[in-house]
Coordinates of C-alpha atoms in Angstrom, one line a residue:
M779 CA 70.5 123.7 -18.4
T780 CA 72.6 125.8 -19.9
D781 CA 75.8 124.1 -20.4
K782 CA 79.7 124.1 -20.9
P783 CA 80.8 126.1 -23.9
S784 CA 81.2 123.8 -27.1
H785 CA 84.3 125.5 -27.9
L786 CA 87.4 126.3 -25.4
P787 CA 90.2 127.8 -26.5
E788 CA 93.4 127.3 -25.1
R789 CA 94.7 130.3 -22.7
L790 CA 92.2 132.4 -20.7
A791 CA 91.0 136.2 -21.5
L792 CA 89.3 139.2 -21.3
L793 CA 86.0 140.4 -21.9
A794 CA 85.0 143.7 -21.2
D795 CA 81.9 144.8 -19.2
L796 CA 79.8 146.2 -22.7
N797 CA 80.9 143.3 -24.5
A798 CA 79.8 140.5 -21.4
A799 CA 76.3 143.0 -21.5
Q800 CA 75.9 141.1 -24.8
Y801 CA 75.5 137.6 -23.6
L802 CA 73.5 138.1 -20.6
T803 CA 70.1 136.9 -21.7
E804 CA 67.2 136.3 -20.4
G805 CA 67.6 132.5 -21.6
L806 CA 70.5 132.3 -20.4
L807 CA 69.9 133.6 -16.2
S808 CA 66.9 131.3 -16.7
G809 CA 69.7 128.8 -17.3
K810 CA 67.7 127.7 -20.3
E811 CA 70.3 129.4 -23.1
D812 CA 74.3 128.5 -23.8
V813 CA 76.9 131.3 -24.7
P814 CA 77.4 131.6 -28.3
A815 CA 81.1 130.5 -27.4
I816 CA 82.7 131.5 -30.7
A817 CA 81.1 134.5 -31.6
L818 CA 82.3 135.8 -27.6
N819 CA 86.1 134.3 -27.8
K820 CA 85.8 137.0 -31.0
T821 CA 85.8 140.3 -28.8
T822 CA 88.0 139.0 -26.5
E823 CA 91.2 140.6 -25.4
P824 CA 94.8 138.4 -24.6
L825 CA 96.0 138.7 -20.8
P826 CA 98.9 140.5 -20.2
H827 CA 100.7 137.4 -19.4
D828 CA 99.3 135.3 -22.1
G829 CA 102.6 134.0 -22.9
E830 CA 102.6 132.4 -18.9
S831 CA 100.9 129.0 -18.1
R832 CA 98.9 130.7 -15.3
A833 CA 97.1 132.4 -18.8
E834 CA 96.3 128.0 -19.3
L835 CA 92.5 127.5 -19.7
A836 CA 92.2 124.3 -19.4
P837 CA 93.3 123.8 -16.5
V838 CA 91.1 125.7 -14.3
R839 CA 88.1 124.0 -16.4
D840 CA 89.4 121.2 -14.6
L841 CA 89.4 121.9 -11.3
I842 CA 85.8 124.0 -12.4
D843 CA 84.6 120.3 -13.4
D844 CA 85.3 118.7 -11.0
A845 CA 84.0 120.9 -8.1
M846 CA 80.9 120.2 -9.5
Y847 CA 81.0 117.0 -10.0
K848 CA 82.4 116.1 -6.1
F849 CA 79.2 118.3 -4.5
R850 CA 76.5 117.2 -7.0
E851 CA 74.7 115.2 -4.8
D852 CA 75.3 118.3 -2.6
R853 CA 73.8 121.7 -2.4
P854 CA 75.7 124.1 -4.9
T855 CA 77.4 125.6 -1.7
S856 CA 78.8 123.0 -0.6
A857 CA 81.5 123.6 -3.2
D858 CA 82.7 127.3 -1.8
A859 CA 85.1 126.2 0.8
W860 CA 87.0 123.4 -1.7
L861 CA 86.8 125.6 -4.7
A862 CA 87.8 128.8 -3.1
P863 CA 91.2 128.2 -2.2
R864 CA 91.8 125.9 -5.7
L865 CA 91.4 128.7 -7.9
H866 CA 93.2 131.1 -6.1
A867 CA 96.2 128.8 -6.3
A868 CA 95.4 127.4 -9.6
L869 CA 94.7 131.5 -10.8
R870 CA 98.2 132.2 -9.1
L871 CA 97.0 136.4 -9.4
S872 CA 98.3 139.5 -8.2
R873 CA 95.6 142.0 -6.5
R874 CA 96.0 144.6 -9.4
E875 CA 95.5 141.7 -12.0
A876 CA 92.5 140.9 -10.2
A877 CA 91.0 143.8 -9.4
D878 CA 90.6 143.6 -13.3
R879 CA 87.4 142.4 -14.1
R880 CA 88.0 141.7 -17.5
I881 CA 89.1 138.7 -16.3
W882 CA 85.6 137.4 -14.1
N883 CA 83.3 138.0 -17.1
Y884 CA 85.4 135.9 -19.2
L885 CA 85.4 133.2 -16.7
A886 CA 81.8 133.4 -16.1
L887 CA 80.6 133.3 -19.4
G888 CA 83.5 131.9 -21.7
V889 CA 85.0 129.4 -19.2
A890 CA 82.1 128.1 -17.1
P891 CA 78.8 129.6 -17.8
D892 CA 76.7 126.6 -16.6
Y893 CA 78.8 126.4 -13.3
V894 CA 76.9 129.8 -12.5
V895 CA 73.6 128.2 -13.6
W896 CA 75.0 125.1 -10.9
R897 CA 75.5 127.5 -8.5
H898 CA 73.9 130.3 -8.5
L899 CA 69.8 129.8 -10.4
P900 CA 68.0 130.1 -7.3
A901 CA 65.3 127.2 -6.3
K902 CA 62.1 127.2 -8.9
S903 CA 59.8 128.8 -6.8
E904 CA 55.6 129.3 -7.2
G905 CA 54.1 131.2 -10.0
E906 CA 57.8 132.6 -10.8
Q907 CA 60.5 131.8 -12.8
P908 CA 63.2 131.1 -11.2
K909 CA 66.8 133.9 -12.7
I910 CA 70.3 134.4 -11.8
A911 CA 71.4 138.1 -10.7
V912 CA 73.2 139.5 -13.6
R913 CA 76.2 140.4 -11.2
R914 CA 77.2 136.4 -10.7
F915 CA 78.2 136.7 -14.5
R916 CA 79.3 140.5 -14.3
G917 CA 79.3 142.2 -11.5
P918 CA 81.5 143.7 -8.4
A919 CA 84.3 141.1 -6.4
Y920 CA 81.8 140.5 -3.8
T921 CA 79.2 138.9 -5.9
Q922 CA 80.5 137.8 -9.2
A923 CA 80.4 133.6 -9.2
F924 CA 84.3 133.5 -9.5
A925 CA 86.0 137.1 -8.3
R926 CA 83.9 136.6 -4.8
L927 CA 85.6 133.2 -4.2
W928 CA 89.0 134.7 -4.9
W929 CA 89.6 137.5 -2.5
A930 CA 87.5 135.5 -0.4
A931 CA 91.1 132.8 -0.6
E932 CA 93.2 136.1 -1.0
L933 CA 92.1 138.0 2.2
F934 CA 92.1 134.9 4.4
R935 CA 94.4 132.8 3.8
D936 CA 97.6 133.1 6.1
G937 CA 99.9 133.3 4.4
P938 CA 101.2 129.5 3.0
D939 CA 98.1 128.2 4.6
Y940 CA 94.4 127.8 3.3
R941 CA 93.2 126.3 6.3
P942 CA 91.3 129.5 7.1
V943 CA 89.6 130.6 4.0
V944 CA 87.8 127.1 3.8
S945 CA 86.1 128.1 7.9
M946 CA 85.2 131.5 6.4
C947 CA 83.8 129.9 2.7
A948 CA 81.7 127.2 4.7
S949 CA 79.8 130.0 6.4
Q950 CA 77.7 131.4 3.6
D951 CA 76.8 135.0 5.5
M952 CA 80.3 135.0 5.7
L953 CA 81.3 134.6 2.7
N954 CA 78.2 137.4 1.4
T955 CA 78.8 139.8 3.8
A956 CA 82.4 139.8 5.3
L957 CA 84.1 141.0 1.8
R958 CA 82.2 143.9 1.8
V959 CA 84.2 145.8 4.5
D960 CA 87.7 147.0 4.1
V961 CA 88.3 147.0 7.0
M962 CA 88.9 143.1 6.6
D963 CA 91.7 143.9 3.9
H964 CA 93.2 143.9 8.0
R965 CA 94.7 140.8 8.2
P966 CA 94.6 140.3 11.9
T967 CA 90.8 141.4 11.8
A968 CA 90.3 139.0 8.6
Q969 CA 92.0 136.0 11.1
A970 CA 90.3 136.8 14.6
T971 CA 87.1 137.0 12.9
V972 CA 87.5 133.3 11.4
R973 CA 88.9 132.3 15.1
L974 CA 86.1 132.7 16.7
M975 CA 84.0 130.8 14.1
E976 CA 85.8 128.2 14.9
R977 CA 85.9 128.2 18.2
G978 CA 81.8 127.9 18.1
T979 CA 82.0 131.9 19.8
V980 CA 79.9 132.3 16.9
R981 CA 77.2 130.5 14.5
T982 CA 74.7 131.2 13.0
G983 CA 74.0 133.2 9.6
R984 CA 72.7 136.3 12.0
E985 CA 75.3 135.9 14.8
V986 CA 78.1 135.5 11.9
N987 CA 76.4 139.4 10.4
A988 CA 76.3 140.7 14.0
L989 CA 79.6 140.3 14.2
V990 CA 81.0 141.9 11.1
A991 CA 78.5 144.8 11.5
A992 CA 80.1 145.0 15.3
I993 CA 83.7 145.1 13.7
N994 CA 83.3 147.3 11.1
A995 CA 81.3 150.0 13.0
S996 CA 84.1 149.5 16.0
A997 CA 87.0 150.5 13.6
A998 CA 86.2 154.1 13.2
T999 CA 86.4 154.4 16.2
L1000 CA 89.7 152.1 16.7
M1001 CA 92.0 152.2 14.6
Y1002 CA 93.4 148.4 14.5
E1003 CA 96.2 148.3 13.4
A1004 CA 97.8 150.0 16.1
V1005 CA 96.7 148.1 18.2
A1006 CA 97.1 144.4 16.5
P1007 CA 100.1 145.1 13.6
D1008 CA 100.8 142.9 11.2
A1009 CA 104.1 141.7 9.9
E1010 CA 105.9 143.9 7.3
R1011 CA 104.4 142.3 4.0
D1012 CA 107.7 142.2 1.2
G1013 CA 105.8 141.4 -1.8
R1014 CA 108.9 139.0 -2.8
P1015 CA 107.8 135.3 -2.0
L1016 CA 104.3 136.4 -4.0
R1017 CA 105.9 137.3 -7.2
E1018 CA 108.1 133.9 -6.3
W1019 CA 105.1 132.3 -6.2
I1020 CA 103.6 133.6 -8.7
E1021 CA 106.4 132.7 -11.0
A1022 CA 106.7 128.9 -9.4
A1023 CA 103.8 128.7 -12.0
E1024 CA 105.9 127.4 -15.0
S1025 CA 106.7 124.7 -13.1
A1026 CA 104.3 123.9 -10.9
P1027 CA 101.8 120.8 -10.9
A1028 CA 98.3 120.4 -10.8
V1029 CA 96.3 121.9 -7.9
P1030 CA 95.9 119.1 -5.6
R1031 CA 92.6 117.9 -5.2
R1032 CA 92.5 116.1 -2.2
D1033 CA 94.5 117.7 0.5
L1034 CA 94.9 122.0 0.3
P1035 CA 97.4 123.8 -1.9
V1036 CA 100.0 125.8 -0.7
G1037 CA 100.2 129.7 -1.3
P1038 CA 102.7 132.2 -1.1
F1039 CA 104.9 131.9 1.4
E1040 CA 104.4 135.1 2.9
E1041 CA 105.1 135.7 7.3
R1042 CA 101.6 134.6 8.7
T1043 CA 100.0 137.2 10.9
P1044 CA 100.9 137.9 14.1
E1045 CA 99.5 135.6 16.4
R1046 CA 99.6 137.8 19.5
S1047 CA 97.4 140.4 17.7
V1048 CA 94.9 137.7 16.5
G1049 CA 94.5 137.2 20.2
V1050 CA 93.9 141.0 21.0
L1051 CA 91.6 140.6 18.4
V1052 CA 89.7 137.9 19.7
D1053 CA 89.3 139.0 22.8
H1054 CA 88.1 142.1 21.9
F1055 CA 85.9 140.9 18.7
A1056 CA 84.3 138.7 21.7
E1057 CA 83.7 141.7 23.9
L1058 CA 82.0 142.9 20.8
F1059 CA 79.8 140.2 19.9
A1060 CA 78.7 140.0 23.3
E1061 CA 77.1 143.7 23.5
A1062 CA 75.5 143.3 19.9
P1063 CA 72.2 143.2 18.6
V1064 CA 71.5 139.8 17.6
R1065 CA 67.9 138.7 16.3
G1066 CA 66.0 136.2 18.1
R1067 CA 69.0 135.7 20.8
P1068 CA 67.2 135.7 24.0
D1069 CA 69.7 138.6 26.4
A1070 CA 69.4 141.0 22.9
D1071 CA 66.0 140.9 23.5
E1072 CA 66.1 141.8 27.2
R1073 CA 67.3 144.7 26.3
D1074 CA 65.3 145.4 23.5
G1075 CA 62.3 145.1 26.3
A1076 CA 64.2 147.0 28.8
E1077 CA 64.2 149.6 26.2
T1078 CA 60.7 150.2 25.0

């Protein structure tokens, strides 16, 4: 199996798509080769905040090591809900910084290719050599191994509270589907979606996919920002949280970390959308659900 890089510098870095591509070999994608760490690090660029403590590599690598150890006896998917909020708190990025694919390329190839293989290598199947999709190393934010976790934490945290992130990431269908739709950038929408999961209104993967599809389709005719307004966002708490990285302790392993002290999502707005989304879901076609089968029979 792909091993931890033999050379880890002190600082995180940026790795351009073109430079990342040369290391995405068949051997790496099948988990049989290591990344040539020294050569890779010669092709990187420093982070814009390279002089700050949040650019240190060791705390991020230690966190990933702990995730792999903690879930060594479980399915690797179990690590997502634990790692997402802690990765977000360890990196302390702004959205602009997180939108730069180069940092995620570096995390996947220069810091923890062994994690990407451990987490995303498919199970063996007859006649086929299991291989990781390239997009897990270098890809869009909703599929790249580390970007997907960071953005899940960013979009689904409730101000400083990461508990909704844990609920969201506990469902692979939610994690794989919700990040693809822009409507989840509206905080009351994201929180209402999680609330329906926590209440048990939606349980299965098919139900999650049907709910997200219905929410996204309804957004074309109903402006959620109008019926469920969010609180005014002030950038100061985020800036202060990022600046506090210089003196912050290590990200806790047992307890959840605390995010930026932004104002929480208005409860009234969440409640309005919970009721609306529950109605949408009741009418949504869910394959295998008895009422959906009856409707399909009536239409044929």
